[in-house]
Amino acid sequence: MKEEEIEYQKGNLHPLTLIMNEAVLILKDLGFSVEVGPELENEWYNFDALNVPKDHPARDMQDTFFIKGQEGKVLRTHTSNTQIRFMENLIKEGGNPPFAIVVPGKVFRNESTDATHEMQFHQIEGLVIGEDISVANMKGILLEFFKRFFNGEEVDIRLRPSYFPFVEPGFEVDLRRGEKWIELLGAGIVHPNVLKNCGVDSNKYQGFAFGMGLDRLMMMKLRIPDARLSYQGDLRLNQF
Amino acid sequence: MLISYNWLKRYIKEIPNEEDLINLITFKICELESVEKLPNGDTVFDMKILPDRAHDLLSHRGVAKEIAGILGIEFSESFLNDSLKEVFKQEKQEINENIQENLFINIQSPLCRRYVGRIVKGIEIGPSPKWMTDLLESVEQRSINNIVDITNFILFDIGQPIHAFDLDKLESPEIIVRNAKEGEQVELLGEKVGDTVKERNFILKENNLVISDKKDVLALAGVKGGKKAEVNQNTKNIIIEVANFDPVSIRKTARTFGIQTDAVKRYENELTPSICRDVIFEVSSLINLVCPNSSFGEIVDINNSKEEEKKVKFTTFYISKVLGCELEDNEIEKILKNHNYEYVRNYDLNEWEVIVPNNRLDITGPHDMAEEIGRVHGYEKIKPKIPELNFNHKDNEIWIKICLAKEKLVNDGYKEVITYTLTNKGEIEIMASTEGKNFLRTNLLDGLIKSYEINRLNMPLLDLSEIKIFEVGTIFTKDGEEVHVAYCDKKNKVEISLDEFVKNISDFSLKSYSTFNSQPTSFSMWSLYPFISRDISFWVPNEIENKKIFDVMKNNSGKLLIKEPYLFDKFTKGDKTSYAYRLVFQSNERTLKDEEVEEIMQGIYQNLTNLGFEIR
């Protein structure tokens, strides 16, 4: 005979899912729609279409997992592949910008693992294309995102020059919570070659893209000390 | 790249102080890895030069020019002092009569875009001047001898790799640039590994570009020099090489042999061939400075590159539209002037036409000018502005299904885990991944069952009477990838495709996304040491409150009791109630011994017995 002390046990979500949903929800509220895409990808979608040429040092910027016996296949190193697939489809179906998409998903890098690096991790990327979407708009969206994500904490962002082949200008975006600035994400104005590669008229349309690690956001928001805890299948992580 | 403050100072008289430079570099050029004050009084900035600026900024001259351009202050084109400049100018015309031999350069491969060479005779190998060894030391380059130091110096000064061959070790004064013959061998100059110099023999392939004399390979072009024509203490006469090679070829060769040199880094990012001739003047004047008795042969310049003047057009309106702030014409003009751009302003079209400097291979269109101008203008001046985005696009269906499946499983009492995609067996193999992580998973259940086991063993820590877990994730087979749903509990171990799973959900509509119920509290990390759990059960008169028993257990357990005692069974028989509790002990610092837990349990038994309760 069991009594009321032994309560019905509820299910719950992994903290990464909660963080992902929260980030998606904020961006949906700002006008984005959600896209997802494949994890095993062609080099075209992961690199070439993103203005990362073959045999160019820029390909070294991300340590890539290649697939044995399948020339031209990689585990996606970022969720940007889905941005390309989305734009390609849009144009194919006779559509055109403007649009704003958010792409959450799992990505892979061939790195040695430590407390802040895993071979698999999760990213969230945003892409906004219109006729006059600017750096100012990018700053506006990102600042608003962080204000809501960190629940009204006092936050600020700043841009530093950076380089990613798929954007120009490219930025490193730092976030300030309280006193300290930390480097948090990459962003920039989408390179005209990327738009052209998808069939988007780069003379008429422009816009921004950004990408950040959800594992990192999770560690920051929930104060989880080690990225590797996420993938152990250990329910002690599900504290939220 | 290490950049010496003193080195920059030779180019910019009014250089800002070190502190101001840190900010300027960080917000207008690139990230700084470190800044170090050296014992020799110099300050060294470790700049993480952006890959698209490798063409011009992997050099002190390039960095100095950029800093001067940003600040609009004076930059002197050469760091050489005036008297030296005179020599340098003369050298441009003067061909020394003493040199009878003519250098012959024979380019047989299109991978060599330009090769400028010159014989220098009467070299006296010796130490370098102190100013040069000081600067080299600042950027962690060890002084070797005056000639080798000059080649190094030019590389870090201008960013153009150069090489010196010992003329007398060649079969004849002829330099051949060609593809290697299959199986041909070369012994390259030693690499310092710790305290020993390691020399290595390489067997070449046809796609490797080499520099050779009539008989042997003298160098892997653009990668590393060879042993045969090495400059050493006894060298008297040399050939200077200032060349430009195909970046992809250099990169492939360097990768094939696993050689990463400062020269490779610059060549693989591509350099402009247009500077080769100027560079050989500078090399000559430096050699003249350290070996005043040397005599110079004719400059031989074989130029197969076709560099055309590149122009980029843009409007002030475009720059403002990209940045999202109003820029004034005169600000743009000032930025162009400060950077020494040659430009034409078309007032009618309100358009600018800029002639791209040869070494700015990164600038290909107006978007690059938006970066160039925005960066100097200051990104901090751009005010955030949230755009109106009301496009009403639908969310991707797979995403909705994933959320729906998770929602359903959580409602059914399952907890979510995320396991590794990379595993030790499967149908798709990954190259160069760690042992045990070199395949993509073909199912979720293998990982989920492992997770089930971990959590089953941890049950006392989890306050769970049953483990129910699930994962939604991608699996990979020869036929492609698919999102699956798997869940696992005492009775079920189920895995089906996401589509199948969602079909069975009757109420197909996602009402809301699950997120945090309230402001989440901070995570608490668990101990990494094993726990020990003990169950205890006893009879208690019905009138005794649960709390009293609870307190006895808690108060006698000390710090090692890591959770509230967990009541897992309770029933009443007549005037007595039976309670069964689970106590979990664990230390954050060490592995607990059975005996110490036993001692704690004895204390609890004792106290409960003293109160007249009957241990079962």
Short mmCIF file of N, CA and C in Angstrom, two decimals, chain A residues 1 3 5-6 8-14 17 21-22 25 28 30-31 33-36 38-40 55-57 60 65-68 98-100 104 106 108 110 118-120 131 134-137 139-141 151 158 160-161 163 168-169 171 183 191-192 206 222-225 230-233 235-240, chain B residues 26-28 31 51-52 248 251-252 255 268-269 321-324 367-368 371 379 382-387 389 391 393 395-396 399 406 410-411 413-416 418-421 428-433 437 441 451 454-455 458 461 463-465 469 474 476 481 513-516 519-526 568 570:
data_model
loop_
_atom_site.label_atom_id
_atom_site.label_comp_id
_atom_site.label_asym_id
_atom_site.label_seq_id
_atom_site.Cartn_x
_atom_site.Cartn_y
_atom_site.Cartn_z
N MET A 1 0.84 -1.21 0.00
CA MET A 1 0.00 0.00 0.00
C MET A 1 0.88 1.25 0.00
N GLU A 3 1.41 5.42 -0.28
CA GLU A 3 0.67 6.61 0.12
C GLU A 3 1.10 7.85 -0.66
N GLU A 5 2.96 10.29 -0.17
CA GLU A 5 4.34 10.78 -0.16
C GLU A 5 5.10 10.36 -1.42
N ILE A 6 4.69 9.23 -1.94
CA ILE A 6 5.36 8.77 -3.16
C ILE A 6 4.57 9.35 -4.34
N TYR A 8 3.55 11.11 -8.02
CA TYR A 8 3.63 10.79 -9.44
C TYR A 8 4.88 11.48 -10.00
N GLN A 9 5.67 10.73 -10.73
CA GLN A 9 6.92 11.33 -11.20
C GLN A 9 6.79 11.88 -12.61
N LYS A 10 7.07 13.19 -12.70
CA LYS A 10 6.88 13.89 -13.96
C LYS A 10 8.11 13.73 -14.85
N GLY A 11 7.89 13.82 -16.13
CA GLY A 11 9.02 13.84 -17.04
C GLY A 11 9.58 15.26 -17.12
N ASN A 12 10.71 15.40 -17.73
CA ASN A 12 11.21 16.75 -17.99
C ASN A 12 12.17 16.76 -19.18
N LEU A 13 12.54 17.96 -19.58
CA LEU A 13 13.39 18.12 -20.75
C LEU A 13 14.83 18.34 -20.34
N HIS A 14 15.72 17.94 -21.22
CA HIS A 14 17.16 18.20 -21.04
C HIS A 14 17.36 19.72 -21.01
N THR A 17 17.62 21.47 -24.32
CA THR A 17 16.35 21.65 -25.02
C THR A 17 15.61 22.86 -24.47
N ASN A 21 14.71 25.93 -26.73
CA ASN A 21 13.32 26.39 -26.86
C ASN A 21 13.17 27.85 -26.46
N GLU A 22 13.86 28.21 -25.39
CA GLU A 22 13.77 29.58 -24.92
C GLU A 22 14.32 30.55 -25.98
N LEU A 25 12.03 30.69 -28.93
CA LEU A 25 10.80 31.41 -28.59
C LEU A 25 11.00 32.93 -28.65
N LYS A 28 11.30 33.81 -32.28
CA LYS A 28 9.98 33.72 -32.94
C LYS A 28 9.16 34.96 -32.62
N LEU A 30 10.28 37.80 -32.08
CA LEU A 30 10.82 38.95 -32.82
C LEU A 30 10.53 38.82 -34.32
N GLY A 31 9.89 37.74 -34.73
CA GLY A 31 9.49 37.62 -36.13
C GLY A 31 10.19 36.55 -36.94
N SER A 33 11.08 32.60 -38.15
CA SER A 33 10.46 31.28 -38.20
C SER A 33 11.57 30.23 -38.14
N VAL A 34 11.22 29.01 -37.71
CA VAL A 34 12.22 28.00 -37.42
C VAL A 34 12.49 27.11 -38.64
N GLU A 35 13.77 26.84 -38.88
CA GLU A 35 14.17 25.89 -39.93
C GLU A 35 15.12 24.87 -39.33
N VAL A 36 15.05 23.64 -39.81
CA VAL A 36 16.07 22.66 -39.42
C VAL A 36 16.57 21.96 -40.67
N PRO A 38 19.77 18.82 -42.35
CA PRO A 38 20.52 17.59 -42.10
C PRO A 38 21.84 17.79 -41.36
N GLU A 39 22.26 16.75 -40.65
CA GLU A 39 23.53 16.80 -39.92
C GLU A 39 24.68 16.26 -40.76
N LEU A 40 24.36 15.30 -41.63
CA LEU A 40 25.36 14.78 -42.57
C LEU A 40 25.14 15.55 -43.87
N ASP A 55 40.55 24.08 -50.79
CA ASP A 55 41.98 24.35 -50.77
C ASP A 55 42.32 25.76 -50.34
N HIS A 56 41.47 26.35 -49.54
CA HIS A 56 41.73 27.68 -49.03
C HIS A 56 41.92 27.59 -47.52
N PRO A 57 42.85 28.39 -46.97
CA PRO A 57 43.07 28.30 -45.52
C PRO A 57 41.79 28.49 -44.69
N ASP A 60 40.32 25.62 -42.90
CA ASP A 60 40.95 25.14 -41.66
C ASP A 60 40.34 25.76 -40.42
N PHE A 65 34.87 16.85 -39.64
CA PHE A 65 34.82 15.40 -39.76
C PHE A 65 34.41 15.04 -41.18
N PHE A 66 35.29 14.32 -41.86
CA PHE A 66 34.95 13.84 -43.20
C PHE A 66 34.47 12.39 -43.11
N ILE A 67 33.73 11.97 -44.12
CA ILE A 67 33.15 10.63 -44.10
C ILE A 67 33.97 9.70 -44.99
N LYS A 68 34.27 8.54 -44.45
CA LYS A 68 35.09 7.56 -45.17
C LYS A 68 34.32 7.02 -46.37
N PRO A 98 11.66 39.39 -48.40
CA PRO A 98 12.31 39.28 -47.09
C PRO A 98 11.91 38.02 -46.33
N PHE A 99 12.80 37.61 -45.44
CA PHE A 99 12.50 36.53 -44.51
C PHE A 99 13.44 36.62 -43.32
N ALA A 100 13.07 35.93 -42.25
CA ALA A 100 13.91 35.84 -41.06
C ALA A 100 13.78 34.43 -40.52
N PRO A 104 18.10 26.08 -35.19
CA PRO A 104 18.77 25.39 -34.09
C PRO A 104 19.20 24.00 -34.54
N LYS A 106 22.19 20.33 -34.00
CA LYS A 106 23.44 19.72 -33.55
C LYS A 106 24.51 19.88 -34.62
N PHE A 108 29.08 19.45 -35.44
CA PHE A 108 30.22 18.61 -35.08
C PHE A 108 31.55 19.29 -35.42
N ASN A 110 35.87 18.41 -35.16
CA ASN A 110 36.91 17.44 -34.83
C ASN A 110 37.96 18.08 -33.92
N GLU A 118 33.36 20.20 -27.04
CA GLU A 118 32.87 18.86 -27.27
C GLU A 118 32.93 18.63 -28.77
N MET A 119 32.99 17.35 -29.17
CA MET A 119 33.00 17.05 -30.59
C MET A 119 31.60 17.26 -31.19
N GLN A 120 30.57 17.13 -30.35
CA GLN A 120 29.24 17.49 -30.81
C GLN A 120 28.72 18.59 -29.90
N GLU A 131 15.48 44.20 -48.00
CA GLU A 131 16.09 45.16 -48.91
C GLU A 131 17.07 46.09 -48.21
N SER A 134 20.30 45.92 -41.93
CA SER A 134 21.62 46.51 -41.73
C SER A 134 22.32 46.02 -40.46
N VAL A 135 23.53 46.51 -40.28
CA VAL A 135 24.29 46.25 -39.06
C VAL A 135 23.50 46.78 -37.85
N ALA A 136 22.87 47.92 -38.00
CA ALA A 136 22.08 48.48 -36.90
C ALA A 136 20.95 47.53 -36.52
N ASN A 137 20.31 46.91 -37.51
CA ASN A 137 19.25 45.94 -37.24
C ASN A 137 19.80 44.71 -36.52
N LYS A 139 22.42 44.65 -34.60
CA LYS A 139 22.67 45.04 -33.20
C LYS A 139 21.37 45.06 -32.41
N GLY A 140 20.31 45.58 -33.04
CA GLY A 140 19.01 45.67 -32.38
C GLY A 140 18.48 44.31 -31.97
N ILE A 141 18.50 43.37 -32.92
CA ILE A 141 17.98 42.02 -32.65
C ILE A 141 18.81 41.33 -31.57
N ASN A 151 16.75 37.48 -18.86
CA ASN A 151 15.63 37.95 -18.02
C ASN A 151 15.82 39.34 -17.42
N ARG A 158 28.82 44.58 -27.92
CA ARG A 158 29.71 45.42 -28.73
C ARG A 158 30.29 44.57 -29.86
N ARG A 160 33.34 43.71 -32.65
CA ARG A 160 34.75 43.85 -33.01
C ARG A 160 34.94 43.27 -34.40
N PRO A 161 35.91 43.81 -35.18
CA PRO A 161 36.09 43.27 -36.53
C PRO A 161 36.52 41.81 -36.47
N TYR A 163 36.48 37.88 -39.07
CA TYR A 163 36.37 37.36 -40.44
C TYR A 163 35.72 36.00 -40.45
N GLU A 168 30.52 39.82 -44.74
CA GLU A 168 31.41 40.99 -44.89
C GLU A 168 30.55 42.24 -44.81
N PRO A 169 30.71 43.12 -43.86
CA PRO A 169 31.64 43.00 -42.74
C PRO A 169 31.29 41.84 -41.80
N PHE A 171 31.81 40.21 -37.79
CA PHE A 171 32.02 40.68 -36.43
C PHE A 171 32.17 39.55 -35.43
N GLU A 183 33.46 37.23 -25.07
CA GLU A 183 33.29 36.98 -26.49
C GLU A 183 32.26 35.87 -26.63
N HIS A 191 27.61 37.78 -47.06
CA HIS A 191 28.45 38.06 -48.22
C HIS A 191 27.62 37.92 -49.51
N PRO A 192 27.76 38.86 -50.44
CA PRO A 192 26.96 38.78 -51.67
C PRO A 192 27.13 37.45 -52.40
N GLN A 206 19.95 42.40 -48.99
CA GLN A 206 21.07 42.30 -48.06
C GLN A 206 20.50 41.92 -46.70
N LEU A 222 22.63 28.72 -16.76
CA LEU A 222 22.31 27.79 -15.66
C LEU A 222 23.52 27.52 -14.76
N ARG A 223 24.65 28.09 -15.13
CA ARG A 223 25.90 27.88 -14.39
C ARG A 223 26.27 26.40 -14.33
N ILE A 224 26.22 25.77 -15.48
CA ILE A 224 26.67 24.39 -15.60
C ILE A 224 28.16 24.44 -15.94
N PRO A 225 29.00 23.74 -15.16
CA PRO A 225 30.44 23.97 -15.26
C PRO A 225 31.12 23.27 -16.43
N SER A 230 26.46 17.36 -20.69
CA SER A 230 25.22 17.32 -21.47
C SER A 230 24.96 15.98 -22.13
N TYR A 231 26.03 15.27 -22.49
CA TYR A 231 25.86 14.12 -23.38
C TYR A 231 26.14 12.79 -22.69
N GLN A 232 26.09 12.77 -21.35
CA GLN A 232 26.39 11.54 -20.63
C GLN A 232 25.15 10.69 -20.39
N GLY A 233 23.99 11.22 -20.69
CA GLY A 233 22.75 10.48 -20.44
C GLY A 233 22.44 10.40 -18.95
N LEU A 235 20.71 11.64 -15.68
CA LEU A 235 19.53 12.44 -15.34
C LEU A 235 19.78 13.47 -14.24
N ARG A 236 20.92 13.36 -13.56
CA ARG A 236 21.21 14.38 -12.55
C ARG A 236 21.33 15.78 -13.17
N LEU A 237 21.53 15.79 -14.53
CA LEU A 237 21.62 17.08 -15.22
C LEU A 237 20.24 17.75 -15.32
N ASN A 238 19.20 16.93 -15.36
CA ASN A 238 17.84 17.48 -15.60
C ASN A 238 17.28 18.12 -14.32
N GLN A 239 17.84 19.22 -13.93
CA GLN A 239 17.44 19.87 -12.68
C GLN A 239 16.42 20.98 -12.89
N PHE A 240 16.00 21.19 -14.13
CA PHE A 240 15.19 22.39 -14.37
C PHE A 240 13.82 22.08 -14.95
N THR B 26 42.22 46.13 -31.05
CA THR B 26 41.08 45.28 -30.72
C THR B 26 39.80 45.69 -31.45
N PHE B 27 39.54 46.98 -31.52
CA PHE B 27 38.25 47.42 -32.07
C PHE B 27 38.30 47.85 -33.53
N LYS B 28 39.51 47.99 -34.07
CA LYS B 28 39.58 48.43 -35.46
C LYS B 28 40.34 47.47 -36.36
N GLU B 31 41.60 40.74 -33.09
CA GLU B 31 41.76 40.33 -31.70
C GLU B 31 43.23 40.27 -31.32
N PRO B 51 42.16 36.12 -41.39
CA PRO B 51 42.63 35.41 -42.59
C PRO B 51 42.51 36.22 -43.88
N ASP B 52 41.50 37.09 -43.99
CA ASP B 52 41.38 37.84 -45.24
C ASP B 52 42.35 39.01 -45.31
N VAL B 248 47.56 27.67 -53.72
CA VAL B 248 47.00 26.33 -53.50
C VAL B 248 48.10 25.27 -53.57
N ARG B 251 50.20 25.36 -50.44
CA ARG B 251 49.44 24.81 -49.33
C ARG B 251 49.40 23.28 -49.38
N LYS B 252 49.18 22.76 -50.59
CA LYS B 252 49.09 21.29 -50.73
C LYS B 252 50.43 20.64 -50.41
N ARG B 255 51.18 20.75 -46.72
CA ARG B 255 50.33 19.81 -45.99
C ARG B 255 50.79 18.37 -46.20
N GLU B 268 50.40 30.64 -48.71
CA GLU B 268 49.13 29.93 -48.87
C GLU B 268 47.94 30.89 -48.80
N ASN B 269 48.14 32.03 -48.17
CA ASN B 269 47.09 33.03 -48.12
C ASN B 269 47.12 33.97 -49.33
N LYS B 321 23.43 52.30 -45.97
CA LYS B 321 22.37 51.30 -45.96
C LYS B 321 22.86 49.99 -45.32
N VAL B 322 24.09 49.63 -45.60
CA VAL B 322 24.63 48.40 -45.01
C VAL B 322 24.85 48.58 -43.51
N LEU B 323 25.43 49.72 -43.14
CA LEU B 323 25.75 49.92 -41.73
C LEU B 323 24.50 50.29 -40.92
N GLY B 324 23.54 50.89 -41.59
CA GLY B 324 22.33 51.30 -40.87
C GLY B 324 22.52 52.58 -40.09
N HIS B 367 30.94 45.68 -50.74
CA HIS B 367 30.74 45.15 -49.38
C HIS B 367 32.02 45.25 -48.56
N ASP B 368 33.17 45.06 -49.26
CA ASP B 368 34.45 45.16 -48.56
C ASP B 368 34.74 46.60 -48.14
N GLU B 371 32.97 47.39 -44.96
CA GLU B 371 33.73 46.93 -43.79
C GLU B 371 34.86 47.92 -43.50
N TYR B 379 32.14 50.88 -35.05
CA TYR B 379 30.90 50.10 -34.94
C TYR B 379 30.08 50.54 -33.73
N ILE B 382 27.14 52.85 -34.29
CA ILE B 382 25.91 52.40 -34.96
C ILE B 382 24.87 52.06 -33.90
N LYS B 383 23.74 52.75 -33.94
CA LYS B 383 22.71 52.56 -32.90
C LYS B 383 21.85 51.34 -33.20
N PRO B 384 21.63 50.48 -32.19
CA PRO B 384 20.79 49.30 -32.40
C PRO B 384 19.38 49.70 -32.82
N LYS B 385 18.85 48.96 -33.79
CA LYS B 385 17.50 49.27 -34.25
C LYS B 385 16.80 47.95 -34.59
N ILE B 386 15.75 47.64 -33.84
CA ILE B 386 15.05 46.37 -34.08
C ILE B 386 14.18 46.50 -35.33
N PRO B 387 14.42 45.64 -36.32
CA PRO B 387 13.61 45.74 -37.55
C PRO B 387 12.23 45.12 -37.36
N LEU B 389 9.78 42.59 -38.40
CA LEU B 389 9.82 41.34 -39.17
C LEU B 389 8.47 40.64 -39.05
N PHE B 391 6.69 38.41 -41.28
CA PHE B 391 6.59 37.68 -42.54
C PHE B 391 5.63 36.51 -42.45
N HIS B 393 5.99 33.44 -41.79
CA HIS B 393 6.38 32.16 -42.36
C HIS B 393 6.08 31.06 -41.36
N ASP B 395 6.76 27.57 -39.34
CA ASP B 395 7.93 26.84 -38.87
C ASP B 395 8.06 25.54 -39.62
N ASN B 396 9.30 25.10 -39.75
CA ASN B 396 9.59 23.83 -40.40
C ASN B 396 8.86 22.69 -39.69
N TRP B 399 10.71 20.37 -37.21
CA TRP B 399 10.91 21.02 -35.91
C TRP B 399 9.65 20.90 -35.05
N LYS B 406 8.54 15.47 -28.00
CA LYS B 406 9.14 15.70 -26.67
C LYS B 406 8.06 16.02 -25.66
N VAL B 410 7.26 13.85 -22.28
CA VAL B 410 7.36 14.49 -20.96
C VAL B 410 6.03 14.32 -20.22
N ASN B 411 4.94 14.51 -20.93
CA ASN B 411 3.62 14.34 -20.30
C ASN B 411 3.41 12.91 -19.81
N GLY B 413 5.64 11.16 -18.50
CA GLY B 413 6.54 10.88 -17.39
C GLY B 413 7.97 10.55 -17.78
N TYR B 414 8.34 10.78 -19.03
CA TYR B 414 9.70 10.47 -19.46
C TYR B 414 10.61 11.70 -19.33
N LYS B 415 11.87 11.41 -19.04
CA LYS B 415 12.85 12.49 -18.93
C LYS B 415 13.80 12.43 -20.11
N GLU B 416 14.17 13.60 -20.60
CA GLU B 416 14.97 13.64 -21.83
C GLU B 416 16.46 13.52 -21.55
N ILE B 418 20.33 13.42 -23.93
CA ILE B 418 20.94 13.58 -25.25
C ILE B 418 22.24 12.77 -25.21
N THR B 419 22.37 11.81 -26.08
CA THR B 419 23.59 10.99 -26.05
C THR B 419 24.45 11.31 -27.28
N TYR B 420 25.58 10.62 -27.40
CA TYR B 420 26.53 10.92 -28.47
C TYR B 420 26.11 10.34 -29.82
N THR B 421 26.28 11.14 -30.84
CA THR B 421 26.04 10.69 -32.20
C THR B 421 27.21 9.82 -32.67
N ILE B 428 28.22 4.17 -41.22
CA ILE B 428 28.94 5.29 -41.81
C ILE B 428 30.14 5.62 -40.93
N GLU B 429 31.32 5.53 -41.55
CA GLU B 429 32.55 5.71 -40.78
C GLU B 429 33.12 7.10 -41.01
N ILE B 430 33.64 7.67 -39.92
CA ILE B 430 34.21 9.01 -39.99
C ILE B 430 35.72 8.89 -40.06
N MET B 431 36.33 9.75 -40.85
CA MET B 431 37.78 9.72 -40.94
C MET B 431 38.39 10.46 -39.76
N ALA B 432 39.52 9.94 -39.31
CA ALA B 432 40.36 10.63 -38.31
C ALA B 432 39.61 11.01 -37.04
N SER B 433 38.73 10.16 -36.60
CA SER B 433 38.10 10.43 -35.31
C SER B 433 38.68 9.48 -34.28
N LYS B 437 34.83 6.48 -31.38
CA LYS B 437 33.92 7.55 -31.80
C LYS B 437 34.06 7.75 -33.30
N ARG B 441 25.97 6.78 -35.22
CA ARG B 441 25.03 5.83 -34.65
C ARG B 441 23.94 5.44 -35.67
N SER B 451 22.39 4.81 -20.99
CA SER B 451 21.92 5.87 -20.10
C SER B 451 20.98 5.30 -19.04
N ILE B 454 23.08 3.68 -16.31
CA ILE B 454 23.70 4.70 -15.44
C ILE B 454 22.68 5.20 -14.43
N ASN B 455 21.50 5.53 -14.94
CA ASN B 455 20.49 6.13 -14.07
C ASN B 455 19.85 5.12 -13.12
N ASN B 458 22.01 4.89 -10.31
CA ASN B 458 21.96 6.14 -9.55
C ASN B 458 20.60 6.39 -8.91
N LEU B 461 20.02 8.29 -5.82
CA LEU B 461 20.36 9.72 -5.87
C LEU B 461 19.27 10.53 -6.55
N ASP B 463 15.83 10.17 -6.45
CA ASP B 463 14.48 10.22 -5.90
C ASP B 463 13.45 9.68 -6.87
N LEU B 464 13.85 8.68 -7.63
CA LEU B 464 12.92 8.15 -8.60
C LEU B 464 12.57 6.71 -8.22
N SER B 465 11.31 6.35 -8.43
CA SER B 465 10.93 4.97 -8.17
C SER B 465 11.07 4.16 -9.45
N ILE B 469 13.20 7.25 -19.56
CA ILE B 469 13.97 8.24 -20.32
C ILE B 469 13.64 8.17 -21.80
N THR B 474 18.98 12.21 -34.41
CA THR B 474 19.19 11.74 -35.77
C THR B 474 20.02 10.47 -35.77
N PHE B 476 21.87 7.42 -38.50
CA PHE B 476 22.47 7.42 -39.84
C PHE B 476 22.67 5.99 -40.34
N GLU B 481 19.99 9.79 -43.40
CA GLU B 481 19.75 10.10 -42.00
C GLU B 481 18.26 10.26 -41.74
N TYR B 513 5.78 26.05 -26.61
CA TYR B 513 7.09 25.44 -26.44
C TYR B 513 7.39 25.32 -24.97
N SER B 514 7.86 24.17 -24.57
CA SER B 514 8.26 24.03 -23.17
C SER B 514 9.52 24.82 -22.94
N THR B 515 9.48 25.60 -21.93
CA THR B 515 10.70 26.27 -21.55
C THR B 515 10.71 26.33 -20.02
N PHE B 516 11.52 27.20 -19.48
CA PHE B 516 11.62 27.22 -18.01
C PHE B 516 10.29 27.67 -17.41
N GLN B 519 12.03 31.57 -13.41
CA GLN B 519 13.45 31.92 -13.47
C GLN B 519 14.27 30.74 -12.95
N PRO B 520 15.08 30.10 -13.79
CA PRO B 520 15.76 28.90 -13.32
C PRO B 520 16.80 29.21 -12.23
N THR B 521 16.87 28.31 -11.28
CA THR B 521 17.88 28.48 -10.24
C THR B 521 19.20 27.97 -10.79
N SER B 522 20.25 28.19 -10.02
CA SER B 522 21.56 27.79 -10.45
C SER B 522 21.70 26.27 -10.37
N PHE B 523 22.43 25.72 -11.29
CA PHE B 523 22.71 24.29 -11.34
C PHE B 523 23.53 23.87 -10.13
N SER B 524 23.26 22.68 -9.59
CA SER B 524 24.18 22.21 -8.55
C SER B 524 24.87 20.94 -9.02
N MET B 525 26.18 21.00 -8.98
CA MET B 525 27.01 19.91 -9.49
C MET B 525 27.02 18.78 -8.48
N TRP B 526 27.06 17.57 -9.02
CA TRP B 526 27.09 16.41 -8.14
C TRP B 526 28.51 15.96 -7.86
N PHE B 568 10.32 5.41 1.02
CA PHE B 568 9.89 4.64 -0.15
C PHE B 568 8.80 3.63 0.19
N LYS B 570 5.53 2.79 3.33
CA LYS B 570 4.89 3.11 4.61
C LYS B 570 3.57 2.36 4.67
#
